[in-house]
PDB file of C-alpha atoms in Angstrom:
ATOM      1  CA  LEU A  30      -0.119   0.017  -0.053  1.00  0.00           C
ATOM      2  CA  GLY A  31       2.933   2.351   0.837  1.00  0.00           C
ATOM      3  CA  VAL A  32       4.212   1.826  -2.872  1.00  0.00           C
ATOM      4  CA  LEU A  33       0.669   2.568  -4.315  1.00  0.00           C
ATOM      5  CA  LEU A  34       0.662   5.578  -2.428  1.00  0.00           C
ATOM      6  CA  LEU A  35       4.012   6.937  -3.290  1.00  0.00           C
ATOM      7  CA  GLU A  36       3.369   6.227  -6.884  1.00  0.00           C
ATOM      8  CA  MET A  37      -0.061   7.912  -6.828  1.00  0.00           C
ATOM      9  CA  PHE A  38       1.651  11.127  -5.327  1.00  0.00           C
ATOM     10  CA  GLU A  39       4.423  10.740  -8.122  1.00  0.00           C
ATOM     11  CA  TYR A  40       1.815  10.313 -10.890  1.00  0.00           C
ATOM     12  CA  PHE A  41      -0.437  13.157  -9.720  1.00  0.00           C
ATOM     13  CA  ALA A  42       2.439  15.760  -8.955  1.00  0.00           C
ATOM     14  CA  HIS A  43       4.688  15.015 -12.010  1.00  0.00           C
ATOM     15  CA  LYS A  44       3.230  12.731 -14.721  1.00  0.00           C
ATOM     16  CA  PHE A  45      -0.649  13.668 -15.045  1.00  0.00           C
ATOM     17  CA  ASP A  46      -1.010  16.587 -17.547  1.00  0.00           C
ATOM     18  CA  PHE A  47      -3.993  18.578 -15.810  1.00  0.00           C
ATOM     19  CA  ARG A  48      -3.862  20.815 -18.609  1.00  0.00           C
ATOM     20  CA  LYS A  49      -4.887  18.319 -21.245  1.00  0.00           C
ATOM     21  CA  TYR A  50      -6.709  15.730 -19.341  1.00  0.00           C
ATOM     22  CA  GLY A  51      -9.346  15.215 -16.975  1.00  0.00           C
ATOM     23  CA  ILE A  52     -10.748  12.348 -14.912  1.00  0.00           C
ATOM     24  CA  ASP A  53     -14.137  10.558 -15.652  1.00  0.00           C
ATOM     25  CA  ALA A  54     -15.551  10.184 -12.149  1.00  0.00           C
ATOM     26  CA  LEU A  55     -17.718   7.255 -13.216  1.00  0.00           C
ATOM     27  CA  THR A  56     -15.125   5.103 -14.936  1.00  0.00           C
ATOM     28  CA  GLY A  57     -11.751   6.529 -13.627  1.00  0.00           C
ATOM     29  CA  GLU A  58     -10.524   6.939 -17.228  1.00  0.00           C
ATOM     30  CA  LEU A  59      -8.629   9.792 -18.639  1.00  0.00           C
ATOM     31  CA  VAL A  60     -10.579  12.247 -20.841  1.00  0.00           C
ATOM     32  CA  ARG A  61      -9.091  14.721 -23.265  1.00  0.00           C
ATOM     33  CA  LYS A  62     -10.274  18.320 -22.516  1.00  0.00           C
ATOM     34  CA  GLN A  63     -11.640  20.195 -25.404  1.00  0.00           C
ATOM     35  CA  ILE A  64      -9.914  23.309 -24.468  1.00  0.00           C
ATOM     36  CA  PRO A  65      -6.624  22.912 -22.550  1.00  0.00           C
ATOM     37  CA  SER A  66      -6.418  24.764 -19.180  1.00  0.00           C
ATOM     38  CA  GLY A  67      -4.896  24.762 -15.659  1.00  0.00           C
ATOM     39  CA  VAL A  68      -8.486  24.005 -14.283  1.00  0.00           C
ATOM     40  CA  LEU A  69      -8.946  20.705 -12.522  1.00  0.00           C
ATOM     41  CA  TYR A  70     -11.454  18.718 -14.655  1.00  0.00           C
ATOM     42  CA  ILE A  71     -13.555  15.711 -13.168  1.00  0.00           C
ATOM     43  CA  VAL A  72     -16.509  14.666 -15.415  1.00  0.00           C
ATOM     44  CA  ASN A  73     -19.774  14.614 -13.537  1.00  0.00           C
ATOM     45  CA  PRO A  74     -21.335  11.128 -13.412  1.00  0.00           C
ATOM     46  CA  ILE A  75     -24.911  12.338 -13.442  1.00  0.00           C
ATOM     47  CA  LYS A  76     -24.390  14.928 -16.135  1.00  0.00           C
ATOM     48  CA  PRO A  77     -21.390  13.979 -18.386  1.00  0.00           C
ATOM     49  CA  ASN A  78     -21.103  17.433 -20.111  1.00  0.00           C
ATOM     50  CA  GLU A  79     -20.432  19.293 -16.649  1.00  0.00           C
ATOM     51  CA  ASN A  80     -17.174  19.609 -14.602  1.00  0.00           C
ATOM     52  CA  ILE A  81     -17.724  18.615 -10.917  1.00  0.00           C
ATOM     53  CA  ALA A  82     -14.554  20.304  -9.971  1.00  0.00           C
ATOM     54  CA  SER A  83     -15.139  23.581 -11.636  1.00  0.00           C
ATOM     55  CA  ALA A  84     -15.582  25.409  -8.293  1.00  0.00           C
ATOM     56  CA  THR A  85     -12.207  24.142  -7.069  1.00  0.00           C
ATOM     57  CA  ASN A  86     -10.260  27.272  -6.824  1.00  0.00           C
ATOM     58  CA  SER A  87      -7.363  25.900  -4.443  1.00  0.00           C
ATOM     59  CA  PHE A  88      -6.247  23.235  -7.276  1.00  0.00           C
ATOM     60  CA  PRO A  89      -2.694  24.931  -7.591  1.00  0.00           C
ATOM     61  CA  ILE A  90      -2.444  24.586  -3.853  1.00  0.00           C
ATOM     62  CA  LEU A  91      -3.488  20.825  -3.929  1.00  0.00           C
ATOM     63  CA  LEU A  92      -1.145  20.220  -6.875  1.00  0.00           C
ATOM     64  CA  GLY A  93       1.843  21.919  -4.946  1.00  0.00           C
ATOM     65  CA  SER A  94       0.843  19.819  -1.886  1.00  0.00           C
ATOM     66  CA  PHE A  95       1.031  16.525  -3.853  1.00  0.00           C
ATOM     67  CA  LYS A  96       4.564  17.569  -5.188  1.00  0.00           C
ATOM     68  CA  TRP A  97       5.741  18.440  -1.494  1.00  0.00           C
ATOM     69  CA  ILE A  98       4.174  15.155  -0.300  1.00  0.00           C
ATOM     70  CA  PHE A  99       5.744  13.139  -2.910  1.00  0.00           C
ATOM     71  CA  ALA A 100       9.235  14.742  -2.205  1.00  0.00           C
ATOM     72  CA  GLU A 101       8.906  14.121   1.485  1.00  0.00           C
ATOM     73  CA  LEU A 102       8.135  10.454   0.993  1.00  0.00           C
ATOM     74  CA  HIS A 103      10.604   9.791  -1.370  1.00  0.00           C
ATOM     75  CA  THR A 104      13.282  11.419   0.649  1.00  0.00           C
ATOM     76  CA  SER A 105      12.169   9.297   3.566  1.00  0.00           C
ATOM     77  CA  VAL A 106      12.313   6.002   1.583  1.00  0.00           C
ATOM     78  CA  LEU A 107      15.703   6.842   0.432  1.00  0.00           C
ATOM     79  CA  ARG A 108      17.026   7.449   4.002  1.00  0.00           C
ATOM     80  CA  GLY A 109      16.290   3.783   4.894  1.00  0.00           C
ATOM     81  CA  SER A 110      14.730   2.157   8.041  1.00  0.00           C
ATOM     82  CA  ASN A 111      14.078   3.969  11.355  1.00  0.00           C
ATOM     83  CA  GLY A 112      16.222   2.812  14.356  1.00  0.00           C
ATOM     84  CA  GLY A 113      17.502  -0.340  12.640  1.00  0.00           C
ATOM     85  CA  ILE A 114      14.003  -1.627  12.079  1.00  0.00           C
ATOM     86  CA  GLN A 115      12.900  -2.248   8.403  1.00  0.00           C
ATOM     87  CA  GLN A 116       9.676  -0.100   7.794  1.00  0.00           C
ATOM     88  CA  GLY A 117       7.323   0.153   4.804  1.00  0.00           C
ATOM     89  CA  ILE A 118       6.591   3.423   3.303  1.00  0.00           C
ATOM     90  CA  LEU A 119       3.484   3.851   5.264  1.00  0.00           C
ATOM     91  CA  GLY A 120       5.608   3.364   8.567  1.00  0.00           C
ATOM     92  CA  LYS A 121       7.819   5.938   7.582  1.00  0.00           C
ATOM     93  CA  LEU A 122       5.056   8.561   6.739  1.00  0.00           C
ATOM     94  CA  LEU A 123       3.294   7.793  10.083  1.00  0.00           C
ATOM     95  CA  GLY A 124       6.513   7.805  11.978  1.00  0.00           C
ATOM     96  CA  PHE A 125       6.266   4.774  14.220  1.00  0.00           C
ATOM     97  CA  THR A 126       8.590   4.401  17.069  1.00  0.00           C
ATOM     98  CA  GLU A 127      10.912   1.368  17.366  1.00  0.00           C
ATOM     99  CA  GLU A 128       8.735   0.288  20.452  1.00  0.00           C
ATOM    100  CA  GLU A 129       5.587   0.544  18.354  1.00  0.00           C
ATOM    101  CA  LEU A 130       7.061  -1.403  15.693  1.00  0.00           C
ATOM    102  CA  LYS A 131       8.031  -4.202  17.806  1.00  0.00           C
ATOM    103  CA  GLY A 132       4.621  -4.404  19.527  1.00  0.00           C
ATOM    104  CA  ARG A 133       3.008  -4.539  16.186  1.00  0.00           C
ATOM    105  CA  GLU A 134       5.437  -7.613  15.185  1.00  0.00           C
ATOM    106  CA  LEU A 135       4.489  -9.185  18.378  1.00  0.00           C
ATOM    107  CA  HIS A 136       0.807  -8.718  17.650  1.00  0.00           C
ATOM    108  CA  GLU A 137       1.234 -10.210  14.215  1.00  0.00           C
ATOM    109  CA  ARG A 138       3.096 -13.264  15.466  1.00  0.00           C
ATOM    110  CA  LEU A 139       0.398 -13.837  18.168  1.00  0.00           C
ATOM    111  CA  PHE A 140      -2.537 -13.382  15.696  1.00  0.00           C
ATOM    112  CA  HIS A 141      -0.663 -15.887  13.323  1.00  0.00           C
ATOM    113  CA  ARG A 142      -0.337 -18.514  15.970  1.00  0.00           C
ATOM    114  CA  ARG A 143      -3.961 -18.297  17.073  1.00  0.00           C
ATOM    115  CA  VAL A 144      -5.201 -18.322  13.414  1.00  0.00           C
ATOM    116  CA  PHE A 145      -2.810 -20.906  11.910  1.00  0.00           C
ATOM    117  CA  GLY A 146      -1.511 -22.838  15.014  1.00  0.00           C
ATOM    118  CA  PRO A 147       2.143 -23.161  16.229  1.00  0.00           C
ATOM    119  CA  VAL A 148       4.776 -23.107  13.542  1.00  0.00           C
TER     120      VAL A 148
END
């Protein structure tokens, strides 16, 4: 899930061309804008000729946030693990302590033993 999150931020921050494309809210597919613009465009699933994101005037802030979040996550992943314990991307994002990670590992082992029996 952490990899998907990182890739989602990378895609929307750096690869998706908001000037040329919009998103169909019903199918999730890309749609080419008739007139290129910097406005976020999401096709209304009820009225396909309408943009349900037309009132979004904070889109440049959102796009900047996606770029910042991607940069922070990417930097965090490159730094490596926290306190010698391997963490996934989500763990780095949420900032789990070493104690919390060890507790999680214990809970996973106990759950596995309870569900699947002793190994």
